[in-house]
mmCIF file of C-alpha atoms in Angstrom:
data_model
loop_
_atom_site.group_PDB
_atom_site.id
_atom_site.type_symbol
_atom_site.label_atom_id
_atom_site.label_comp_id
_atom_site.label_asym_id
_atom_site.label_seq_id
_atom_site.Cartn_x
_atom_site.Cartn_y
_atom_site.Cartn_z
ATOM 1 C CA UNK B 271 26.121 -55.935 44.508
ATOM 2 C CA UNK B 272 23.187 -54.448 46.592
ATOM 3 C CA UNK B 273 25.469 -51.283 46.612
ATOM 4 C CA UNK B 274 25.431 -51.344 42.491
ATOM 5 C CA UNK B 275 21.185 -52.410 42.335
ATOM 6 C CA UNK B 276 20.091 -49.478 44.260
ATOM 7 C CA UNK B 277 22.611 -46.564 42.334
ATOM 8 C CA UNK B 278 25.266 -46.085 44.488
ATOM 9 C CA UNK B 279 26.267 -42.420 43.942
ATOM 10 C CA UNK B 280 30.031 -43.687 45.010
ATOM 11 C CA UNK B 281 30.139 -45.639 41.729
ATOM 12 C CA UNK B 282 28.287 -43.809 39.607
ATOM 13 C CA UNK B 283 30.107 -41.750 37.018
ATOM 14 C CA UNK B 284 30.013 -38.429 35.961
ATOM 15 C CA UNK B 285 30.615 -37.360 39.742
ATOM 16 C CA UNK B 286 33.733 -35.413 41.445
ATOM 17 C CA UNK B 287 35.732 -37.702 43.489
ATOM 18 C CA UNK B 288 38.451 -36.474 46.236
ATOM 19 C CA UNK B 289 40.132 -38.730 48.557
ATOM 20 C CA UNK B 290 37.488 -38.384 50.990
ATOM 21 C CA UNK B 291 34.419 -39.558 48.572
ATOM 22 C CA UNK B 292 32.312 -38.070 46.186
ATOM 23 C CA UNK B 293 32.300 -33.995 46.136
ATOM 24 C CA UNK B 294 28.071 -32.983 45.822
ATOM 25 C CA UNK B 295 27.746 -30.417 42.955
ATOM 26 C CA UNK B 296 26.005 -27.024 43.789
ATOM 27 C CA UNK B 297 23.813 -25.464 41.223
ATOM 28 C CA UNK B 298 24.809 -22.027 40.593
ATOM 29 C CA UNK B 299 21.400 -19.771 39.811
ATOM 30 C CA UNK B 300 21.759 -16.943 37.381
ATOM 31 C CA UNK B 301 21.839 -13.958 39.486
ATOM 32 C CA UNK B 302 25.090 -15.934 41.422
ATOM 33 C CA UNK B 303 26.555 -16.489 38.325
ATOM 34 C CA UNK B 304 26.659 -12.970 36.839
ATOM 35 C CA UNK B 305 27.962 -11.757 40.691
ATOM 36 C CA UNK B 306 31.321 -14.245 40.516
ATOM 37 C CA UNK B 307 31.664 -13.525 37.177
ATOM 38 C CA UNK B 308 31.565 -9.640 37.960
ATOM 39 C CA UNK B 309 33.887 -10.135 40.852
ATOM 40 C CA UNK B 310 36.567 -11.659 38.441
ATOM 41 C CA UNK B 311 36.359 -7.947 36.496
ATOM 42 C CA UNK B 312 37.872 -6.008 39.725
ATOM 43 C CA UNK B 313 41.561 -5.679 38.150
ATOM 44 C CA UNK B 314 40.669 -4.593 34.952
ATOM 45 C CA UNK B 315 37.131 -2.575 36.756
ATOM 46 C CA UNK B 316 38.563 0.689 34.630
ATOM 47 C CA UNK B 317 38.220 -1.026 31.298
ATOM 48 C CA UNK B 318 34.671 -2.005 32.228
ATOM 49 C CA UNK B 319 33.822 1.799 33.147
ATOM 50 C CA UNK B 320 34.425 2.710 30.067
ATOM 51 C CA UNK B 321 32.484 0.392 28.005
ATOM 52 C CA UNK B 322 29.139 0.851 30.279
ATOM 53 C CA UNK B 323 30.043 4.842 29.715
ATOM 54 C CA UNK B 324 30.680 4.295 25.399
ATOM 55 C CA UNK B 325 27.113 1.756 26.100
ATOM 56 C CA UNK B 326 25.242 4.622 27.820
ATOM 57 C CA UNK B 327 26.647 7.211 24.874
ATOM 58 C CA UNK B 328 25.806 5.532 21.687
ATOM 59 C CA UNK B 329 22.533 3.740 22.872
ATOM 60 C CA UNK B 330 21.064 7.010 24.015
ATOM 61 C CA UNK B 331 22.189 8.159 20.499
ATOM 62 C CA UNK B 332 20.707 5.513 18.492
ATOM 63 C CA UNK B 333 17.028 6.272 20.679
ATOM 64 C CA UNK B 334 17.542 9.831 19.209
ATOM 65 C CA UNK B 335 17.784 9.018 15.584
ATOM 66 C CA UNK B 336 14.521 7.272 14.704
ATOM 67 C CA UNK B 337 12.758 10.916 16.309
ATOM 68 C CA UNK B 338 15.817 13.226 14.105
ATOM 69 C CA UNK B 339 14.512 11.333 11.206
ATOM 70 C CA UNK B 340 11.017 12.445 11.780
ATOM 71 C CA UNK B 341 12.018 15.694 12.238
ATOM 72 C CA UNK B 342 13.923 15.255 8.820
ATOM 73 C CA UNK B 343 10.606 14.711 6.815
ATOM 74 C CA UNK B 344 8.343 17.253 8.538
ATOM 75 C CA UNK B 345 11.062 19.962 7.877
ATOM 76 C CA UNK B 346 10.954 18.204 3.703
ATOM 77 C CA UNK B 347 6.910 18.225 3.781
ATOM 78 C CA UNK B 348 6.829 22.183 5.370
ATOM 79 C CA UNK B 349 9.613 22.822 3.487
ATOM 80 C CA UNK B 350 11.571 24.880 6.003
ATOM 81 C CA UNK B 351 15.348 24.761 4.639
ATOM 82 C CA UNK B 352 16.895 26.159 7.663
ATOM 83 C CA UNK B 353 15.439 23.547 10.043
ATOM 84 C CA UNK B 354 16.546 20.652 7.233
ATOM 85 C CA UNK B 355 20.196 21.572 7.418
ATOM 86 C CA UNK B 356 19.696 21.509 11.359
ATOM 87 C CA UNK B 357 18.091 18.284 11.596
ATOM 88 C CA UNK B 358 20.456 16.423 8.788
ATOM 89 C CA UNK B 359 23.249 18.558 10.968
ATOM 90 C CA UNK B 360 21.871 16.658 13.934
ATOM 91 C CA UNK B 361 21.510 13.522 12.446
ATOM 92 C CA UNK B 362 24.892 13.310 11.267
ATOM 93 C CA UNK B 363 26.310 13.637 14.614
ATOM 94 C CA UNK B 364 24.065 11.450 16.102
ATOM 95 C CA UNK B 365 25.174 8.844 13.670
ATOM 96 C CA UNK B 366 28.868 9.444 13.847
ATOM 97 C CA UNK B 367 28.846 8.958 18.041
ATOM 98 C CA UNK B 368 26.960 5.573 17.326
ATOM 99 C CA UNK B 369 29.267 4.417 15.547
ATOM 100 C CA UNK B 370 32.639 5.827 17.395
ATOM 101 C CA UNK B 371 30.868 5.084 20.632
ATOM 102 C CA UNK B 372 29.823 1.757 19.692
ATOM 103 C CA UNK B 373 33.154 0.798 18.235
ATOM 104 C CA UNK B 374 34.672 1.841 21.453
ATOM 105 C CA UNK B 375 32.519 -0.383 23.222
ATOM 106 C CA UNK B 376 33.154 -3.446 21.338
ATOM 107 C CA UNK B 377 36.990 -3.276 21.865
ATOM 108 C CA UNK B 378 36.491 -2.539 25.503
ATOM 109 C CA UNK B 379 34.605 -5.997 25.713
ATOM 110 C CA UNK B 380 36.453 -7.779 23.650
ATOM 111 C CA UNK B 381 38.869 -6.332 25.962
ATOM 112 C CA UNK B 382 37.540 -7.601 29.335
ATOM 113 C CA UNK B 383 36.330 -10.576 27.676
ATOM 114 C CA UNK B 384 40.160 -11.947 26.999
ATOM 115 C CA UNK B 385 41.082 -10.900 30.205
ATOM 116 C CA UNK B 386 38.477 -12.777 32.366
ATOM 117 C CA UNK B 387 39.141 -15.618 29.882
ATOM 118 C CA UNK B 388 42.889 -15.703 31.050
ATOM 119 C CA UNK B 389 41.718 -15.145 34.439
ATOM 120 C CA UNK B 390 39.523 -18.194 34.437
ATOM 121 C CA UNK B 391 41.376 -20.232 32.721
ATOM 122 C CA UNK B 392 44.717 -19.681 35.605
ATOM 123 C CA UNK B 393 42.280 -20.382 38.198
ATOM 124 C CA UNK B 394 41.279 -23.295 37.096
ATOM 125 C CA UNK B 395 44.371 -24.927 36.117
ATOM 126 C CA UNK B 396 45.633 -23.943 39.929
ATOM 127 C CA UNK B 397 42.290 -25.372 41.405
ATOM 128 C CA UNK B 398 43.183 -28.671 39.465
ATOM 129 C CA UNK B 399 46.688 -29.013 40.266
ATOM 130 C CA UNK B 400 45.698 -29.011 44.472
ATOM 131 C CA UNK B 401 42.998 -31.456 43.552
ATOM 132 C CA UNK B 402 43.128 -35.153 45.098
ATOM 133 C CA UNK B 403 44.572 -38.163 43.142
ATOM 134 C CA UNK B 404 40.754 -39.808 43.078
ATOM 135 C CA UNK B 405 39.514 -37.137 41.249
ATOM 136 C CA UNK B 406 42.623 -37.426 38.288
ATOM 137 C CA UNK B 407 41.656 -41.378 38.566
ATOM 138 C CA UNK B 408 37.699 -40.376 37.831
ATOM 139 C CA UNK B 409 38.370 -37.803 34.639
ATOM 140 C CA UNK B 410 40.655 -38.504 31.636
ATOM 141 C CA UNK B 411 43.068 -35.904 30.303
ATOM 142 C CA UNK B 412 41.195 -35.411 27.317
ATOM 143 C CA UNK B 413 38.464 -34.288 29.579
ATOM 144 C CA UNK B 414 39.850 -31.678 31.962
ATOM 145 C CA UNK B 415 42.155 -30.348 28.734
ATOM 146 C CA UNK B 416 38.242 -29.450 27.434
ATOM 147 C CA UNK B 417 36.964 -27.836 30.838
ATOM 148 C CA UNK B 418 40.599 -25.669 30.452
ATOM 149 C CA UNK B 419 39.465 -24.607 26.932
ATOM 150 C CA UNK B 420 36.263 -24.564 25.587
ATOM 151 C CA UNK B 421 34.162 -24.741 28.983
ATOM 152 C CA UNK B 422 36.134 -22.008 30.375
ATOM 153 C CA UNK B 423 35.455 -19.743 26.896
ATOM 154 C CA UNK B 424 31.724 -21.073 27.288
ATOM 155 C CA UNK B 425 31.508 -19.164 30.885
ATOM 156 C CA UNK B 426 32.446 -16.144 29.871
ATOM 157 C CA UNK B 427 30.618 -15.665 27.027
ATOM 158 C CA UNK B 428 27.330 -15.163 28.413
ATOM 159 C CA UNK B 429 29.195 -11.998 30.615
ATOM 160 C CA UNK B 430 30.790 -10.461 27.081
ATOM 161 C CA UNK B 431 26.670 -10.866 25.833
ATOM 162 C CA UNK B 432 25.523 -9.192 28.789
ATOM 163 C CA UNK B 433 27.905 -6.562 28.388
ATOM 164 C CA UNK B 434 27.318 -5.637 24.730
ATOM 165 C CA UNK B 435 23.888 -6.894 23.972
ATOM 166 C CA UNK B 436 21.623 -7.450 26.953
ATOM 167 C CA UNK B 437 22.280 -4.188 28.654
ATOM 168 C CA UNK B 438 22.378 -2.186 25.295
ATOM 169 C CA UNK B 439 18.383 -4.396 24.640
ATOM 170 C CA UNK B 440 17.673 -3.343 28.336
ATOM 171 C CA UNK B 441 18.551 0.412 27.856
ATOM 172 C CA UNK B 442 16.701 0.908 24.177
ATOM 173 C CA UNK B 443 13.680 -1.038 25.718
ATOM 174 C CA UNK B 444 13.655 1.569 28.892
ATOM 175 C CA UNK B 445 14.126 4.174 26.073
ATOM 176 C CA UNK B 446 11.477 2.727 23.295
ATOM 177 C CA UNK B 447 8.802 2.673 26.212
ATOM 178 C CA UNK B 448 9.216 5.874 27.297
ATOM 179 C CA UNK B 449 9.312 7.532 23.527
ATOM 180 C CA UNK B 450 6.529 5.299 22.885
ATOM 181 C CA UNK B 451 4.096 6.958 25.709
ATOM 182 C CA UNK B 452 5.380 9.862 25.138
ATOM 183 C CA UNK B 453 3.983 9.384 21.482
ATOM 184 C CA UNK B 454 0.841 7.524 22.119
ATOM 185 C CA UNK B 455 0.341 5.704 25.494
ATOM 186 C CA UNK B 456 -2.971 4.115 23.803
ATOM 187 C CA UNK B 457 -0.478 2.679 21.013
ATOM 188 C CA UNK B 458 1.701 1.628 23.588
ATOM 189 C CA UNK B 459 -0.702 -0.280 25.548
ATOM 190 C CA UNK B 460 -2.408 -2.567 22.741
ATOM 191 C CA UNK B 461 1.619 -3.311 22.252
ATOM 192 C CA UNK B 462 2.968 -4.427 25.615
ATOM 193 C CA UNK B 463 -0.009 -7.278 25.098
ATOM 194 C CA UNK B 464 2.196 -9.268 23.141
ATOM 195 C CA UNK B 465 5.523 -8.957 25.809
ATOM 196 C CA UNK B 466 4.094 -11.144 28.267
ATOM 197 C CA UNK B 467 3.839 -14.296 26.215
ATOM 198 C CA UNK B 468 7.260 -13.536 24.729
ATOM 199 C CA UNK B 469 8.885 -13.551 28.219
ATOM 200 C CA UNK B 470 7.346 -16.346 29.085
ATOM 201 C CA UNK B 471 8.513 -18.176 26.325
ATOM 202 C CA UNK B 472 12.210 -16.875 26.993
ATOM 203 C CA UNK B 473 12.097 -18.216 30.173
ATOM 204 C CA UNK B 474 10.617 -21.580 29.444
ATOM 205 C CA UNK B 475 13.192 -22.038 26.249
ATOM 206 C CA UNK B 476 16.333 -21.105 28.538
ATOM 207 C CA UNK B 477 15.407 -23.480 31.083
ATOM 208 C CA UNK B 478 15.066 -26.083 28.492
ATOM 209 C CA UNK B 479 18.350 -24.689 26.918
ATOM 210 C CA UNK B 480 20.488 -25.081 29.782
ATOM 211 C CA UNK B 481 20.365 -28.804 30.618
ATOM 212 C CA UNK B 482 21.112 -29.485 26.598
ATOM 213 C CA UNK B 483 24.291 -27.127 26.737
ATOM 214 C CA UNK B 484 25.371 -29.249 29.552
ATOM 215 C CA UNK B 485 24.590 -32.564 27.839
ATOM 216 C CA UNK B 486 26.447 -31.330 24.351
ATOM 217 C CA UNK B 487 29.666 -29.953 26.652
ATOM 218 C CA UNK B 488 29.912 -33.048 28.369
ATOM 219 C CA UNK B 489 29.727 -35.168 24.670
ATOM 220 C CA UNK B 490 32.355 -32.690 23.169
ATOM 221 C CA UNK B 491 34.444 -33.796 26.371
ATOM 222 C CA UNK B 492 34.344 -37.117 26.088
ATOM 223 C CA UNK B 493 35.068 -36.885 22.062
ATOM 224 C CA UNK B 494 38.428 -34.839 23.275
ATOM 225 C CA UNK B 495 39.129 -37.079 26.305
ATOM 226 C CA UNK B 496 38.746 -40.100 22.883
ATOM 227 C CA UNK B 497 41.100 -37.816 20.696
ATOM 228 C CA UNK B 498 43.517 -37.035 23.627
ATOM 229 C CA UNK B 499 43.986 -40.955 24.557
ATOM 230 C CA UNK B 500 44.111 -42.238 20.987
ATOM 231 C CA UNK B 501 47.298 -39.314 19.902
ATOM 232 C CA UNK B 502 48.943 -40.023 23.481
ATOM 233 C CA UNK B 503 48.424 -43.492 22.812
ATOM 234 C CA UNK B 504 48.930 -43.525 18.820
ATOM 235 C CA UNK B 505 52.057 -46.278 18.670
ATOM 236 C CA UNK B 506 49.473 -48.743 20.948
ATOM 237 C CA UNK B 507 46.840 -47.773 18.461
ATOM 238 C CA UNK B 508 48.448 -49.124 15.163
ATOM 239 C CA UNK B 509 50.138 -51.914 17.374
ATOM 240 C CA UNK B 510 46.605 -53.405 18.012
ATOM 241 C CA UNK B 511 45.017 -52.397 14.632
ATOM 242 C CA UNK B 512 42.392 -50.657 16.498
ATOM 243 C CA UNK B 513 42.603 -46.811 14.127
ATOM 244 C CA UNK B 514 38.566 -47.591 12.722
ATOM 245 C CA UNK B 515 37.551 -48.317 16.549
ATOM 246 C CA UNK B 516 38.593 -44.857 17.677
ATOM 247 C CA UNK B 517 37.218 -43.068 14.388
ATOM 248 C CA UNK B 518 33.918 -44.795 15.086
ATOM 249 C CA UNK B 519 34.160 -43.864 19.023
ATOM 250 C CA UNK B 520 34.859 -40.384 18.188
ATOM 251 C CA UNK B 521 32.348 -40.120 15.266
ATOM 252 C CA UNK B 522 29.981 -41.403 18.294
ATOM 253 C CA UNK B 523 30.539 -38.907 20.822
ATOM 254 C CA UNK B 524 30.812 -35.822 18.553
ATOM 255 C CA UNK B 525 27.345 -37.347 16.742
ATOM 256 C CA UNK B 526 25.695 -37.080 20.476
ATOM 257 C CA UNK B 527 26.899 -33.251 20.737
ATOM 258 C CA UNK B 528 24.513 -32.762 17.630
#
């Protein structure tokens, strides 16, 4: 009883349990997050070379265009023919390696994304399988069945993003600033005012973020772990009568994922 008043973390739930007591939880920063994830990439590290080479291609030709297109309209306002057809020449294969290179890309992480996916997803399964009987007595089937599909898809999302969005952001920011004082560095000054409150918001939104993923995984694993039980369990379920009681329990957990 004295155990229970003061929040003994042996019964509280939630926790990872092993034969030997309660497993503590280490929180994984960012940086250690993207380095695992990267590590997982090393049998398939070809596949990965080429999208970072098709990434490096078409987002160096997409910084090109906007400055081809200027070109375009001083050659139409001086109205110098032969430099036209050179710059719409120009522009035309600048558009057609985006979109090749970029297309290239995308299948290359969709690619790598499957892969990892299948890659988690086997590890995981064989890191359950060795686990202790206390920790199958402290999570439900419905549960780890959830951590095996959509938790594992949720972890390597954030690496396919990173590989087709952030670093493609990263490299036309590196790109835009440097065009940009090339143009006008006085310009380019009253605009970087505004990029410090904007990254300070992104930082304060995905810290805020992160604890209410976890909270809306953890409520669409309990409305499996309800879903799993009551179809394992359906002849007990219409024994009893009880078919409203696990609508209303799963209505309940799904409603605390919104």
């Amino acid at each position: 009883k004295e155990c229970f008043r003061k929040g003994s973390t042996s019964t509280a739930e939630g926790l990872l349990r092993g034969d030997k007591g309660v497993h503590v939880e280490e929180e994984v920063s960012n940086t250690r997050y993207f380095l695992r994830t990267l590590a997982l990439t090393k049998p398939f590290w070809h596949i990965v070379v080429v999208a970072f080479g098709c990434l490096i291609v078409n987002q160096g030709s997409r910084l090109f265009l906007p400055k081809t297109q200027g070109l375009i309209l001083d050659s139409v306002i001086g109205m110098d023919r032969n430099a036209f057809e050179r710059h719409i020449w120009t522009y035309l294969l600048l558009s057609v390696a985006t979109g090749f290179f970029g297309g290239i890309r995308n299948l290359c992480v969709s690619i790598v994304g499957r892969k990892l996916n299948n890659e988690v997803r086997n590890r995981l399964f064989s890191a359950l399988m060795v686990q202790d009987i206390a920790f199958f007595d402290g999570n439900s089937t419905g549960q780890l069945t959830s951590r095996m599909t959509a938790d594992a898809q949720a972890m390597v999302d954030p690496l396919r993003t990173m590989l087709n969005t952030l670093l493609a952001n990263v490299m036309l920011l590196v790109g835009g600033l440097v065009m940009c004082f090339i143009t006008s560095w006085r310009l380019s000054m009253v605009a970087f005012t505004a990029m410090g409150p904007i990254v300070y918001a992104t930082q304060v939104y995905a810290k805020w973020s992160r604890q209410i993923n976890r909270e809306i995984r953890d409520a669409l694993a309990k409305a499996n772990a309800l879903a799993t039980e009551a179809f394992t369990n359906v002849r007990t379920v219409r024994a009893f009568s009880t078919e409203a009681k696990e609508v209303v329990g799963y209505q309940s957990a799904t409603a605390e994922a919104l």
